[in-house]
Amino acid sequence: MQHQDKHAEIIIQGLPVSPGIAIAPIHVSARGFSAPDVYEVDEKNLPAEKQRFQDAIDRAKSELAEIQERLAQLSTEEESRIFEAHIMVLEDQALLNRVNLAIAERRQNAEYAFYAVMQNFLEAMRRIPDPYLRERTADIEDVSERVLNSFNTSVTRKNISPDDRHILMAYDLNPSDTASMDRNLVLGFATEMGSVNSHTAIIARSLGIPAIVGLEEAVIDIKALTPCILDGYTGKLILYPTESTLNTYKLIEQKKLRAKNALDSLRDEAATTRDGRAITLSANIGLLEELPAVKKSGATGIGLYRTEFLLLKEEQDDLPDENEQTEAYTKIAQAVAPNLVIIRTLDSGGDKLPMEPLSEPEPNPFLGWRGIRVSLDRPLIFKNQIRAALRASAHGKVALMFPLVSGLSEVRAAKEIVKQCMDELTKKNIPFDENIQTGAMIEVPSAAMIADILAKEVDFFSIGTNDLIQYTVAVDRVNPYVAELYRPTHPAVIRLIHRTVNAGNQEGIWTGVCGEMAGDIKLTPLLIGLGVEELSVGPQQVPSIRKAIRSLSHAQCSVMADDALKASLSADIFKLTSDLAYSHYPDLFE
Ligand code: PEP
Ligand code: MG
């Protein structure tokens, strides 16, 4: 690694969201426009580099002057003034000085130094609360891109671009950025925003990409190419690691690999407690690409298939039609057969992409048009999805599950649509499973409170703790500012889980948990003790949860859960469950 001799080691603490260790230089990805290649410049070539910068500025300025002149003839003065403002940006001596200084200090190529300066400036602007000033970022982006395009890029160089293996540093990433990452190049990522329960974090865990979030101001402060270790176990980002830190991490990596191999060897063992309680241990997926990982994990089918990633893509206007969906669902059903795949119907809105552009932003998207509400408002789209799932059910074992149920009428309306779809397929002689099971996600406190009523209408419950927690304690699941208050062991949360399981038992239906709580080894004793029968977790978490289940006794977990239900503080409940976990499988905590 470079620079090791010149810099002291720096450790930045973030929030670990996906375990693993990555060792590579940093690549900083900024919002707005893409980064140019970055490379080092020898001391003796610095003057030439500064000249390249000046030439690029001059070229951009003359382009702008030309545009301005043309516009002045064609249109109103106002439009040509926009470009006058762009020219003024390029004449700002303070800015030019900063770039020249950055070239000298960073010893990086002129376009990258310019990009880094502009990116920091833009980031600072984006954080200004004033909407008028925030709007102006578009102009700065525009002029920055123009300058970048006007560099002569044909120079020879030792190029260190994102084509090399790197750790990605970004302000934020959306789930599709994460899903489409090239695992051979992006060894890990770190972001300023995000939380443990964001879909980006969930996908990172599922794909096994080490990740840290919540690194304040990191995009502004961290320089591209900085040698780095990303520790997804503890949330440490170590810049300019010393030789001894590097050696320590190499040893940790080896130890983790040995532990992983030992867990993988349990793949075919039953997920049954020591006293014989069988738990269905299934996997959560959002992408077909995760199917090999599901198979490798030994999970019993798929307890949650999030269809948002198939249906909603930022760059696409139309949703996949019934045939395209049938093909995808059939692939999954066949891949996990004879086990079950639970297809969750579209859960758009809230923290996920909207199904259609909204005329104006919702004041409170988490309490707005999301989940089953959207599907029921758009029956034609909903029916396409239901028919596709039904058609796939002829090729494997498929169940349907409705997200964000808040009351009985939604479940009834959704089931009525399933019935209509069945009638339509029957008329066309298209085969499907007539006994297909339907379930309700329990992720709104109102649904948990009326679980006794809902249990009469559905075949199973799957508790979506990611949302259930946020709605119960009024803490946005993706807001790092209140992450401290997001407590899975809050007494209210565990009472709602208990209530749901009991209501299910009364009606003879099973209850599972498919939220991230199910994948936390410290909480496994609590969920088992509360009587949960299925745990659906990311494929990477299956082996450790299997080991946890096999180490525990259901009777002991039940006694602990009874105590937990009497406790008043989240911290006390957390201690009860994590102590039991630690005493039964200390090795999983290493
Ligand atoms: C949940 O809310 O716990 C859940 C599983 O659904 P999602 O995370 O997709 O909202
Ligand atoms: Mg949810």
Coordinates of C-alpha atoms and ligand atoms in Angstrom, one line a residue:
M1 CA 0.0 0.0 0.0
Q2 CA 1.1 3.6 -0.7
H3 CA 1.6 6.4 1.7
Q4 CA 2.0 4.1 4.7
D5 CA 5.2 5.9 5.7
K6 CA 3.8 9.4 5.4
H7 CA 0.6 9.2 7.4
A8 CA -0.3 8.3 10.9
E9 CA -3.0 5.6 11.2
I10 CA -6.5 7.1 11.6
I11 CA -9.5 5.2 13.0
I12 CA -13.0 6.4 12.3
Q13 CA -15.9 4.7 14.1
G14 CA -19.1 4.0 12.2
L15 CA -22.0 1.6 12.6
P16 CA -21.2 -1.9 11.4
V17 CA -24.1 -3.2 9.2
S18 CA -22.6 -6.1 7.3
P19 CA -19.8 -8.3 8.7
G20 CA -16.5 -9.0 7.0
I21 CA -13.1 -7.3 6.5
A22 CA -12.0 -5.5 3.4
I23 CA -8.5 -4.2 2.8
A24 CA -8.0 -1.9 -0.2
P25 CA -7.7 1.8 -1.3
I26 CA -10.7 4.0 -1.0
H27 CA -12.7 5.1 -4.0
V28 CA -14.9 8.1 -3.2
S29 CA -18.2 8.3 -5.1
A30 CA -19.9 11.6 -4.9
R31 CA -23.4 12.6 -5.7
G32 CA -24.3 14.4 -8.9
F33 CA -21.6 13.6 -11.4
S34 CA -19.1 10.7 -11.8
A35 CA -15.6 10.8 -10.6
P36 CA -12.7 11.1 -13.0
D37 CA -9.9 8.6 -12.8
V38 CA -7.4 9.4 -10.0
Y39 CA -3.7 8.9 -10.1
E40 CA -0.6 10.1 -8.4
V41 CA 1.6 12.9 -9.8
D42 CA 5.3 13.2 -9.3
E43 CA 6.6 16.3 -7.5
K44 CA 8.4 17.5 -10.6
N45 CA 5.2 17.3 -12.7
L46 CA 3.1 19.4 -10.4
P47 CA 3.6 22.7 -12.4
A48 CA 2.5 20.9 -15.6
E49 CA -0.5 19.5 -13.7
K50 CA -1.5 23.0 -12.6
Q51 CA -1.2 24.2 -16.2
R52 CA -3.5 21.4 -17.3
F53 CA -6.0 22.6 -14.8
Q54 CA -5.7 26.2 -16.1
D55 CA -6.1 25.0 -19.7
A56 CA -9.2 23.1 -18.8
I57 CA -10.7 26.1 -17.1
D58 CA -9.9 28.3 -20.1
R59 CA -11.5 25.8 -22.5
A60 CA -14.6 25.6 -20.4
K61 CA -14.9 29.3 -20.2
S62 CA -14.6 29.8 -23.9
E63 CA -17.3 27.2 -24.4
L64 CA -19.6 29.0 -21.9
A65 CA -18.9 32.4 -23.6
E66 CA -19.9 30.9 -26.9
I67 CA -23.1 29.4 -25.5
Q68 CA -23.9 32.6 -23.8
E69 CA -23.5 34.6 -27.0
R70 CA -25.7 32.2 -28.9
L71 CA -28.4 32.3 -26.3
A72 CA -28.3 36.1 -26.1
Q73 CA -29.3 36.2 -29.8
L74 CA -31.9 33.4 -29.5
S75 CA -33.7 33.9 -26.2
T76 CA -34.2 36.0 -23.2
E77 CA -31.5 37.7 -21.3
E78 CA -32.3 35.6 -18.2
E79 CA -31.2 32.4 -19.8
S80 CA -27.9 33.8 -21.0
R81 CA -27.3 35.1 -17.4
I82 CA -27.3 31.5 -16.2
F83 CA -24.2 30.9 -18.1
E84 CA -22.7 34.2 -17.1
A85 CA -23.0 32.8 -13.5
H86 CA -21.3 29.7 -14.6
I87 CA -18.4 31.7 -16.0
M88 CA -18.2 33.6 -12.7
V89 CA -17.8 30.3 -10.8
L90 CA -14.8 29.6 -13.0
E91 CA -13.3 33.0 -12.4
D92 CA -13.5 32.7 -8.6
Q93 CA -9.9 33.1 -7.5
A94 CA -10.5 31.4 -4.2
L95 CA -11.8 28.3 -5.9
L96 CA -8.9 28.2 -8.4
N97 CA -6.4 28.6 -5.5
R98 CA -8.0 25.7 -3.6
V99 CA -7.7 23.4 -6.6
N100 CA -4.1 24.4 -7.2
L101 CA -3.4 23.8 -3.5
A102 CA -5.2 20.4 -3.7
I103 CA -3.1 19.4 -6.6
A104 CA 0.1 20.1 -4.6
E105 CA -1.1 18.7 -1.4
R106 CA -2.8 15.6 -2.6
R107 CA -0.2 15.0 -5.4
Q108 CA -3.1 13.8 -7.5
N109 CA -4.0 14.6 -11.0
A110 CA -5.7 18.0 -11.7
E111 CA -9.1 16.7 -12.8
Y112 CA -9.3 14.6 -9.6
A113 CA -8.2 17.5 -7.4
F114 CA -10.8 19.8 -9.1
Y115 CA -13.4 17.1 -8.7
A116 CA -12.6 16.6 -5.0
V117 CA -12.8 20.4 -4.3
M118 CA -16.1 20.7 -6.1
Q119 CA -17.5 17.6 -4.5
N120 CA -16.7 19.0 -1.0
F121 CA -18.2 22.3 -2.0
L122 CA -21.4 20.6 -3.4
E123 CA -21.7 18.4 -0.3
A124 CA -21.6 21.4 1.9
M125 CA -24.2 23.1 -0.2
R126 CA -26.5 20.1 -0.2
R127 CA -26.5 20.2 3.6
I128 CA -27.8 23.8 3.7
P129 CA -31.4 23.8 4.9
D130 CA -32.3 26.7 2.6
P131 CA -34.1 25.1 -0.4
Y132 CA -33.1 28.0 -2.8
L133 CA -29.4 27.5 -2.1
R134 CA -29.7 23.7 -2.3
E135 CA -31.3 24.2 -5.8
R136 CA -28.1 26.0 -6.9
T137 CA -26.1 22.8 -6.6
A138 CA -27.5 21.8 -10.0
D139 CA -25.6 24.8 -11.6
I140 CA -22.4 24.0 -9.8
E141 CA -22.7 20.4 -10.9
D142 CA -23.2 21.4 -14.4
V143 CA -20.2 23.7 -14.6
S144 CA -18.1 21.1 -12.8
E145 CA -18.9 18.5 -15.3
R146 CA -18.1 20.9 -18.1
V147 CA -14.6 21.5 -16.7
L148 CA -14.1 17.8 -16.2
N149 CA -15.0 17.1 -19.8
S150 CA -12.7 19.7 -21.1
F151 CA -9.6 18.1 -19.6
N152 CA -7.2 16.5 -22.0
T153 CA -7.4 12.9 -20.8
S154 CA -5.0 11.4 -23.2
V155 CA -2.0 11.8 -20.9
T156 CA -0.2 8.6 -19.8
R157 CA -0.5 7.8 -16.2
K158 CA -0.4 5.1 -13.6
N159 CA -4.1 4.8 -13.3
I160 CA -5.9 3.8 -10.1
S161 CA -9.5 3.9 -11.0
P162 CA -12.6 2.0 -9.8
D163 CA -11.5 -0.7 -12.2
D164 CA -9.2 -1.8 -9.4
R165 CA -10.3 -3.5 -6.2
H166 CA -11.4 -0.8 -3.8
I167 CA -13.5 0.1 -0.8
L168 CA -16.4 2.4 -1.9
M169 CA -17.0 5.5 0.1
A170 CA -20.3 7.3 -0.6
Y171 CA -22.7 9.7 1.0
D172 CA -25.5 7.1 0.6
L173 CA -26.3 4.2 -1.6
N174 CA -29.6 2.9 -2.7
P175 CA -30.4 -0.8 -2.7
S176 CA -30.1 -1.1 -6.4
D177 CA -26.6 0.4 -6.4
T178 CA -25.7 -2.1 -3.8
A179 CA -27.3 -5.0 -5.6
S180 CA -25.4 -4.2 -8.8
M181 CA -22.0 -3.8 -7.2
D182 CA -19.2 -5.8 -8.8
R183 CA -18.2 -8.0 -5.9
N184 CA -14.8 -8.5 -7.5
L185 CA -14.0 -4.8 -7.4
V186 CA -16.0 -3.4 -4.5
L187 CA -14.6 -5.3 -1.5
G188 CA -16.7 -3.3 1.0
F189 CA -18.4 0.0 1.3
A190 CA -18.8 2.8 3.8
T191 CA -21.5 5.5 3.8
E192 CA -22.4 8.6 5.8
M193 CA -26.1 7.8 5.8
G194 CA -27.9 4.5 6.3
S195 CA -28.8 2.3 9.2
V196 CA -28.8 -1.4 10.1
N197 CA -32.3 -1.9 8.8
S198 CA -32.1 0.0 5.6
H199 CA -32.5 -2.1 2.5
T200 CA -29.0 -1.2 1.4
A201 CA -27.7 -2.8 4.6
I202 CA -29.9 -5.8 4.2
I203 CA -28.7 -6.4 0.7
A204 CA -25.1 -5.9 1.7
R205 CA -25.5 -8.6 4.4
S206 CA -27.2 -10.9 2.0
L207 CA -24.5 -10.5 -0.7
G208 CA -21.8 -10.7 2.0
I209 CA -20.3 -7.3 1.3
P210 CA -18.7 -5.9 4.4
A211 CA -20.2 -2.5 5.2
I212 CA -20.2 0.4 7.6
V213 CA -22.7 3.3 7.7
G214 CA -23.1 6.5 9.7
L215 CA -19.6 7.9 9.1
E216 CA -20.3 11.6 9.4
E217 CA -18.7 14.0 6.9
A218 CA -16.5 11.1 5.6
V219 CA -17.2 11.9 1.9
I220 CA -15.8 15.3 2.5
D221 CA -12.9 14.3 4.6
I222 CA -11.5 11.2 3.1
K223 CA -9.2 11.3 0.1
A224 CA -9.5 8.9 -2.8
L225 CA -6.8 6.2 -2.9
T226 CA -6.3 6.3 0.9
P227 CA -5.1 2.9 1.9
C228 CA -7.8 1.4 4.2
I229 CA -9.1 -1.4 6.2
L230 CA -12.9 -1.7 6.6
D231 CA -13.9 -3.7 9.6
G232 CA -17.6 -4.7 9.1
Y233 CA -17.6 -6.5 12.5
T234 CA -16.8 -3.5 14.7
G235 CA -17.6 -0.6 12.4
K236 CA -14.1 0.7 12.2
L237 CA -12.7 2.3 9.1
I238 CA -8.9 2.4 9.5
L239 CA -7.1 4.8 7.2
Y240 CA -3.4 4.5 6.5
P241 CA -3.1 1.2 8.6
T242 CA 0.3 0.4 10.0
E243 CA 2.0 -2.8 9.1
S244 CA 1.1 -4.3 12.5
T245 CA -2.6 -3.4 12.1
L246 CA -2.6 -5.0 8.6
N247 CA -1.1 -8.2 10.1
T248 CA -3.6 -8.3 12.9
Y249 CA -6.5 -8.0 10.4
K250 CA -5.0 -10.7 8.2
L251 CA -5.1 -13.0 11.2
I252 CA -8.7 -12.0 12.1
E253 CA -9.7 -12.7 8.5
Q254 CA -8.2 -16.2 8.7
K255 CA -9.9 -16.9 12.0
K256 CA -13.3 -15.8 10.7
L257 CA -12.8 -18.0 7.7
R258 CA -12.2 -21.0 9.9
A259 CA -15.3 -20.2 12.0
K260 CA -17.4 -19.8 8.8
N261 CA -16.2 -23.2 7.5
A262 CA -17.1 -24.8 10.7
L263 CA -20.6 -23.4 10.6
D264 CA -21.0 -24.3 7.0
S265 CA -20.4 -27.9 7.9
L266 CA -23.6 -27.9 9.9
R267 CA -25.5 -27.0 6.7
D268 CA -27.5 -30.2 6.5
E269 CA -28.3 -30.5 10.3
A270 CA -31.8 -29.8 11.4
A271 CA -32.7 -26.4 12.9
T272 CA -34.1 -28.1 16.0
T273 CA -33.5 -27.1 19.6
R274 CA -31.8 -29.5 22.0
D275 CA -35.2 -30.5 23.5
G276 CA -36.7 -31.2 20.1
R277 CA -38.5 -28.1 19.0
A278 CA -38.2 -27.8 15.2
I279 CA -37.9 -24.3 13.8
T280 CA -38.3 -23.5 10.2
L281 CA -35.1 -21.7 9.2
S282 CA -35.6 -20.0 5.9
A283 CA -34.0 -17.2 3.9
N284 CA -34.9 -13.7 2.9
I285 CA -34.0 -12.6 -0.6
G286 CA -34.7 -9.6 -2.9
L287 CA -32.9 -10.7 -6.0
L288 CA -32.7 -13.9 -8.1
E289 CA -28.9 -13.6 -7.9
E290 CA -29.2 -14.6 -4.2
L291 CA -30.5 -18.0 -5.0
P292 CA -27.1 -19.7 -5.1
A293 CA -26.4 -18.3 -1.6
V294 CA -29.7 -19.6 -0.3
K295 CA -28.9 -23.1 -1.6
K296 CA -25.4 -22.9 -0.1
S297 CA -26.8 -21.8 3.3
G298 CA -29.0 -24.9 3.6
A299 CA -32.1 -22.7 4.4
T300 CA -35.5 -24.4 4.2
G301 CA -36.9 -22.3 1.4
I302 CA -37.6 -18.6 1.3
G303 CA -39.6 -17.0 4.1
L304 CA -39.6 -13.6 2.4
Y305 CA -39.1 -12.8 -1.2
R306 CA -39.1 -9.0 -1.5
T307 CA -40.5 -8.3 -5.0
E308 CA -39.7 -4.6 -5.0
F309 CA -36.3 -5.1 -6.6
L310 CA -37.9 -7.1 -9.5
L311 CA -40.8 -4.7 -10.0
L312 CA -39.4 -1.3 -9.2
K313 CA -36.3 0.0 -10.9
E314 CA -35.3 3.7 -10.9
E315 CA -34.6 3.8 -14.6
Q316 CA -37.7 1.9 -15.8
D317 CA -41.2 3.3 -16.3
D318 CA -43.2 0.1 -16.7
L319 CA -43.5 -2.7 -14.2
P320 CA -42.6 -6.1 -15.6
D321 CA -45.8 -7.7 -17.0
E322 CA -47.5 -10.9 -15.8
N323 CA -45.4 -13.1 -18.0
E324 CA -42.1 -11.7 -16.9
Q325 CA -43.1 -11.9 -13.3
T326 CA -44.3 -15.5 -13.8
E327 CA -40.9 -16.4 -15.2
A328 CA -39.0 -14.9 -12.2
Y329 CA -41.4 -16.5 -9.6
T330 CA -41.2 -19.8 -11.3
K331 CA -37.4 -19.8 -11.3
I332 CA -37.4 -19.2 -7.6
A333 CA -40.1 -21.8 -6.9
Q334 CA -38.2 -24.4 -8.9
A335 CA -34.9 -23.4 -7.3
V336 CA -36.2 -24.0 -3.7
A337 CA -38.6 -26.9 -4.4
P338 CA -39.8 -28.9 -2.6
N339 CA -39.5 -26.2 0.0
L340 CA -41.7 -23.1 0.1
V341 CA -41.1 -19.6 -1.3
I342 CA -43.2 -16.9 0.3
I343 CA -43.8 -14.2 -2.3
R344 CA -44.5 -10.9 -0.6
T345 CA -46.6 -8.7 -2.8
L346 CA -45.3 -5.3 -3.8
D347 CA -44.3 -3.2 -0.9
S348 CA -43.7 0.2 -2.6
G349 CA -43.4 3.5 -0.9
G350 CA -42.1 4.4 2.6
D351 CA -38.4 3.6 2.6
K352 CA -38.7 1.8 -0.8
L353 CA -39.2 3.2 -4.3
P354 CA -42.7 4.5 -5.1
M355 CA -44.7 2.5 -7.6
E356 CA -45.5 5.6 -9.6
P357 CA -44.2 9.2 -9.5
L358 CA -46.1 11.2 -6.9
S359 CA -47.3 14.6 -7.9
E360 CA -45.8 16.0 -4.8
P361 CA -43.7 14.4 -2.1
E362 CA -45.7 12.8 0.7
P363 CA -45.3 14.7 4.0
N364 CA -44.7 11.4 5.8
P365 CA -44.0 8.5 3.5
F366 CA -43.8 5.9 6.3
L367 CA -47.3 6.7 7.2
G368 CA -48.4 7.2 3.6
W369 CA -49.1 5.4 0.4
R370 CA -47.2 2.2 0.9
G371 CA -47.5 -1.6 1.0
I372 CA -50.8 -3.2 0.5
R373 CA -52.5 0.2 0.4
V374 CA -50.9 0.9 -3.0
S375 CA -51.7 -2.6 -4.4
L376 CA -55.4 -2.3 -3.4
D377 CA -55.5 1.1 -5.1
R378 CA -54.0 -0.3 -8.3
P379 CA -55.9 -3.6 -8.8
L380 CA -54.8 -4.2 -12.3
I381 CA -51.1 -4.1 -11.3
F382 CA -51.8 -6.1 -8.2
K383 CA -53.7 -8.7 -10.2
N384 CA -50.7 -9.1 -12.6
Q385 CA -48.6 -9.9 -9.6
I386 CA -51.0 -12.3 -8.0
R387 CA -51.7 -14.2 -11.3
A388 CA -48.0 -14.5 -11.9
A389 CA -47.5 -15.9 -8.4
L390 CA -50.4 -18.3 -8.9
R391 CA -49.0 -19.5 -12.2
A392 CA -45.6 -20.1 -10.5
S393 CA -47.4 -22.1 -7.9
A394 CA -47.9 -24.9 -10.5
H395 CA -44.1 -25.4 -10.6
G396 CA -43.2 -25.4 -6.9
K397 CA -44.5 -24.6 -3.5
V398 CA -45.6 -20.9 -3.3
A399 CA -47.3 -18.8 -0.7
L400 CA -48.5 -15.2 -0.9
M401 CA -48.0 -12.6 1.8
F402 CA -49.3 -9.1 2.1
P403 CA -47.2 -6.2 3.5
L404 CA -48.2 -3.4 5.8
V405 CA -51.5 -4.8 6.7
S406 CA -53.2 -2.5 9.3
G407 CA -56.7 -3.9 9.4
L408 CA -59.0 -6.7 8.5
S409 CA -60.6 -5.1 5.5
E410 CA -57.3 -4.9 3.7
V411 CA -56.7 -8.7 4.2
R412 CA -60.3 -9.4 3.0
A413 CA -59.9 -7.1 -0.1
A414 CA -56.5 -8.7 -1.0
K415 CA -57.9 -12.2 -0.6
E416 CA -60.9 -11.3 -2.8
I417 CA -58.4 -10.3 -5.5
V418 CA -56.6 -13.6 -5.1
K419 CA -59.9 -15.3 -5.6
Q420 CA -60.8 -13.3 -8.7
C421 CA -57.3 -14.1 -10.2
M422 CA -57.9 -17.8 -9.5
D423 CA -61.2 -17.7 -11.3
E424 CA -59.6 -16.0 -14.3
L425 CA -56.9 -18.6 -14.5
T426 CA -59.4 -21.4 -14.1
K427 CA -61.4 -20.0 -17.0
K428 CA -58.3 -20.0 -19.2
N429 CA -57.3 -23.5 -18.0
I430 CA -54.0 -22.3 -16.6
P431 CA -52.8 -24.5 -13.8
F432 CA -52.1 -23.2 -10.3
D433 CA -52.1 -24.4 -6.7
E434 CA -55.7 -24.1 -5.5
N435 CA -54.6 -24.5 -1.9
I436 CA -52.1 -21.7 -2.1
Q437 CA -51.5 -20.3 1.4
T438 CA -51.9 -16.6 2.1
G439 CA -50.3 -14.8 5.0
A440 CA -50.3 -11.4 6.6
M441 CA -47.2 -9.5 7.6
I442 CA -47.5 -8.2 11.1
E443 CA -45.6 -5.0 11.0
V444 CA -48.0 -2.4 12.1
P445 CA -49.0 -2.3 15.8
S446 CA -52.7 -2.3 14.9
A447 CA -52.3 -5.6 13.1
A448 CA -50.6 -7.1 16.1
M449 CA -53.3 -5.9 18.4
I450 CA -56.0 -7.5 16.2
A451 CA -54.0 -10.6 15.4
D452 CA -56.8 -12.7 16.9
I453 CA -59.2 -11.3 14.2
L454 CA -56.7 -11.6 11.4
A455 CA -55.7 -15.1 12.4
K456 CA -59.2 -16.3 11.3
E457 CA -58.5 -15.0 7.7
V458 CA -55.0 -16.1 6.9
D459 CA -52.8 -19.2 6.9
F460 CA -49.8 -17.7 8.6
F461 CA -48.3 -14.6 10.2
S462 CA -44.8 -13.3 9.4
I463 CA -43.7 -10.5 11.7
G464 CA -41.8 -7.8 9.9
T465 CA -39.9 -6.5 12.9
N466 CA -38.1 -3.8 10.9
D467 CA -41.4 -1.9 10.5
L468 CA -43.1 -3.2 13.6
I469 CA -40.3 -1.7 15.8
Q470 CA -40.3 1.6 14.0
Y471 CA -44.1 2.0 14.2
T472 CA -44.3 0.9 17.8
V473 CA -41.6 3.1 19.2
A474 CA -42.1 5.9 16.6
V475 CA -38.5 5.7 15.4
D476 CA -37.7 5.9 11.7
R477 CA -35.8 2.7 10.9
V478 CA -33.4 4.5 8.5
N479 CA -32.7 7.6 10.5
P480 CA -29.3 7.5 12.1
Y481 CA -30.1 10.4 14.4
V482 CA -32.6 8.3 16.4
A483 CA -31.0 4.9 15.8
E484 CA -30.2 4.6 19.5
L485 CA -34.0 4.5 20.3
Y486 CA -34.7 1.8 17.8
R487 CA -34.9 -1.1 20.2
P488 CA -36.0 -4.6 19.2
T489 CA -36.2 -5.6 22.8
H490 CA -38.5 -2.7 23.8
P491 CA -41.2 -4.3 26.1
A492 CA -43.9 -3.0 23.8
V493 CA -42.3 -4.8 20.8
I494 CA -42.0 -8.1 22.6
R495 CA -45.5 -7.9 23.9
L496 CA -46.8 -7.4 20.4
I497 CA -44.8 -10.4 19.2
H498 CA -46.1 -12.5 22.0
R499 CA -49.7 -11.4 21.3
T500 CA -49.3 -12.3 17.7
V501 CA -47.9 -15.7 18.4
N502 CA -50.7 -16.5 20.9
A503 CA -53.4 -15.4 18.5
G504 CA -51.9 -17.5 15.8
N505 CA -51.7 -20.5 18.1
Q506 CA -55.4 -20.1 19.1
E507 CA -56.4 -20.4 15.4
G508 CA -53.8 -23.1 14.6
I509 CA -51.7 -21.0 12.3
W510 CA -47.9 -20.6 12.5
T511 CA -46.1 -17.3 13.2
G512 CA -42.6 -16.5 11.8
V513 CA -40.3 -13.5 12.0
C514 CA -38.8 -12.2 8.8
G515 CA -37.5 -8.8 10.0
E516 CA -33.8 -8.4 10.8
M517 CA -34.4 -9.3 14.4
A518 CA -34.6 -12.9 13.3
G519 CA -31.0 -12.8 12.2
D520 CA -29.5 -11.5 15.4
I521 CA -28.0 -14.4 17.4
K522 CA -28.5 -12.5 20.7
L523 CA -32.3 -12.4 20.1
T524 CA -32.7 -16.0 19.0
P525 CA -33.5 -17.2 22.6
L526 CA -36.1 -14.5 23.0
L527 CA -37.9 -15.3 19.7
I528 CA -37.8 -19.0 20.3
G529 CA -39.0 -18.5 23.9
L530 CA -41.9 -16.3 22.6
G531 CA -43.1 -19.3 20.5
V532 CA -42.0 -18.1 17.1
E533 CA -42.0 -21.2 14.7
E534 CA -40.1 -19.8 11.7
L535 CA -37.1 -17.5 11.4
S536 CA -36.4 -16.1 8.0
V537 CA -33.0 -14.4 7.7
G538 CA -30.4 -13.3 5.1
P539 CA -28.7 -16.3 3.5
Q540 CA -25.4 -15.3 5.2
Q541 CA -27.0 -15.5 8.6
V542 CA -28.5 -18.9 8.2
P543 CA -25.5 -20.9 9.4
S544 CA -25.1 -19.0 12.7
I545 CA -28.8 -19.0 13.4
R546 CA -28.9 -22.7 12.8
K547 CA -26.1 -23.2 15.3
A548 CA -27.9 -20.9 17.8
I549 CA -31.1 -22.9 17.5
R550 CA -29.3 -26.2 17.9
S551 CA -27.6 -25.0 21.0
L552 CA -30.7 -23.8 22.9
S553 CA -33.4 -25.5 24.8
H554 CA -36.9 -24.4 24.0
A555 CA -38.0 -24.9 27.6
Q556 CA -35.2 -22.7 28.9
C557 CA -36.0 -20.0 26.3
S558 CA -39.7 -20.0 27.3
V559 CA -38.8 -19.5 31.0
M560 CA -36.5 -16.6 30.0
A561 CA -39.2 -15.1 27.7
D562 CA -41.7 -15.2 30.6
D563 CA -39.3 -13.1 32.6
A564 CA -38.7 -10.8 29.6
L565 CA -42.5 -10.2 29.3
K566 CA -42.5 -9.1 33.0
A567 CA -39.5 -6.8 32.5
S568 CA -39.9 -3.0 32.2
L569 CA -36.8 -1.9 30.3
S570 CA -35.4 -2.8 26.9
A571 CA -31.9 -3.1 28.4
D572 CA -33.1 -5.7 30.9
I573 CA -34.8 -7.8 28.2
F574 CA -31.7 -7.5 26.1
K575 CA -29.6 -8.7 28.9
L576 CA -31.9 -11.7 29.6
T577 CA -31.8 -12.9 26.0
S578 CA -28.1 -12.1 25.2
D579 CA -26.9 -13.8 28.5
L580 CA -28.7 -17.0 27.5
A581 CA -27.3 -16.7 24.0
Y582 CA -23.8 -16.1 25.2
S583 CA -23.9 -19.0 27.7
H584 CA -25.0 -21.4 25.0
Y585 CA -22.9 -20.4 22.0
P586 CA -20.0 -18.1 23.1
D587 CA -18.0 -19.1 20.0
L588 CA -20.5 -17.3 17.8
F589 CA -19.7 -14.1 19.6
E590 CA -16.0 -14.1 18.9
Ligands
PEP1 C1 -39.9 -5.8 8.0 O1 -40.5 -4.7 8.0 O2 -39.5 -6.3 9.0 C2 -39.8 -6.5 6.7 C3 -39.3 -7.8 6.7 O3 -40.1 -5.9 5.6 P1 -39.2 -4.8 4.9 O4 -37.9 -4.7 5.7 O5 -39.0 -5.1 3.5 O6 -40.0 -3.5 5.1
MG2 MG -41.7 -4.1 6.3

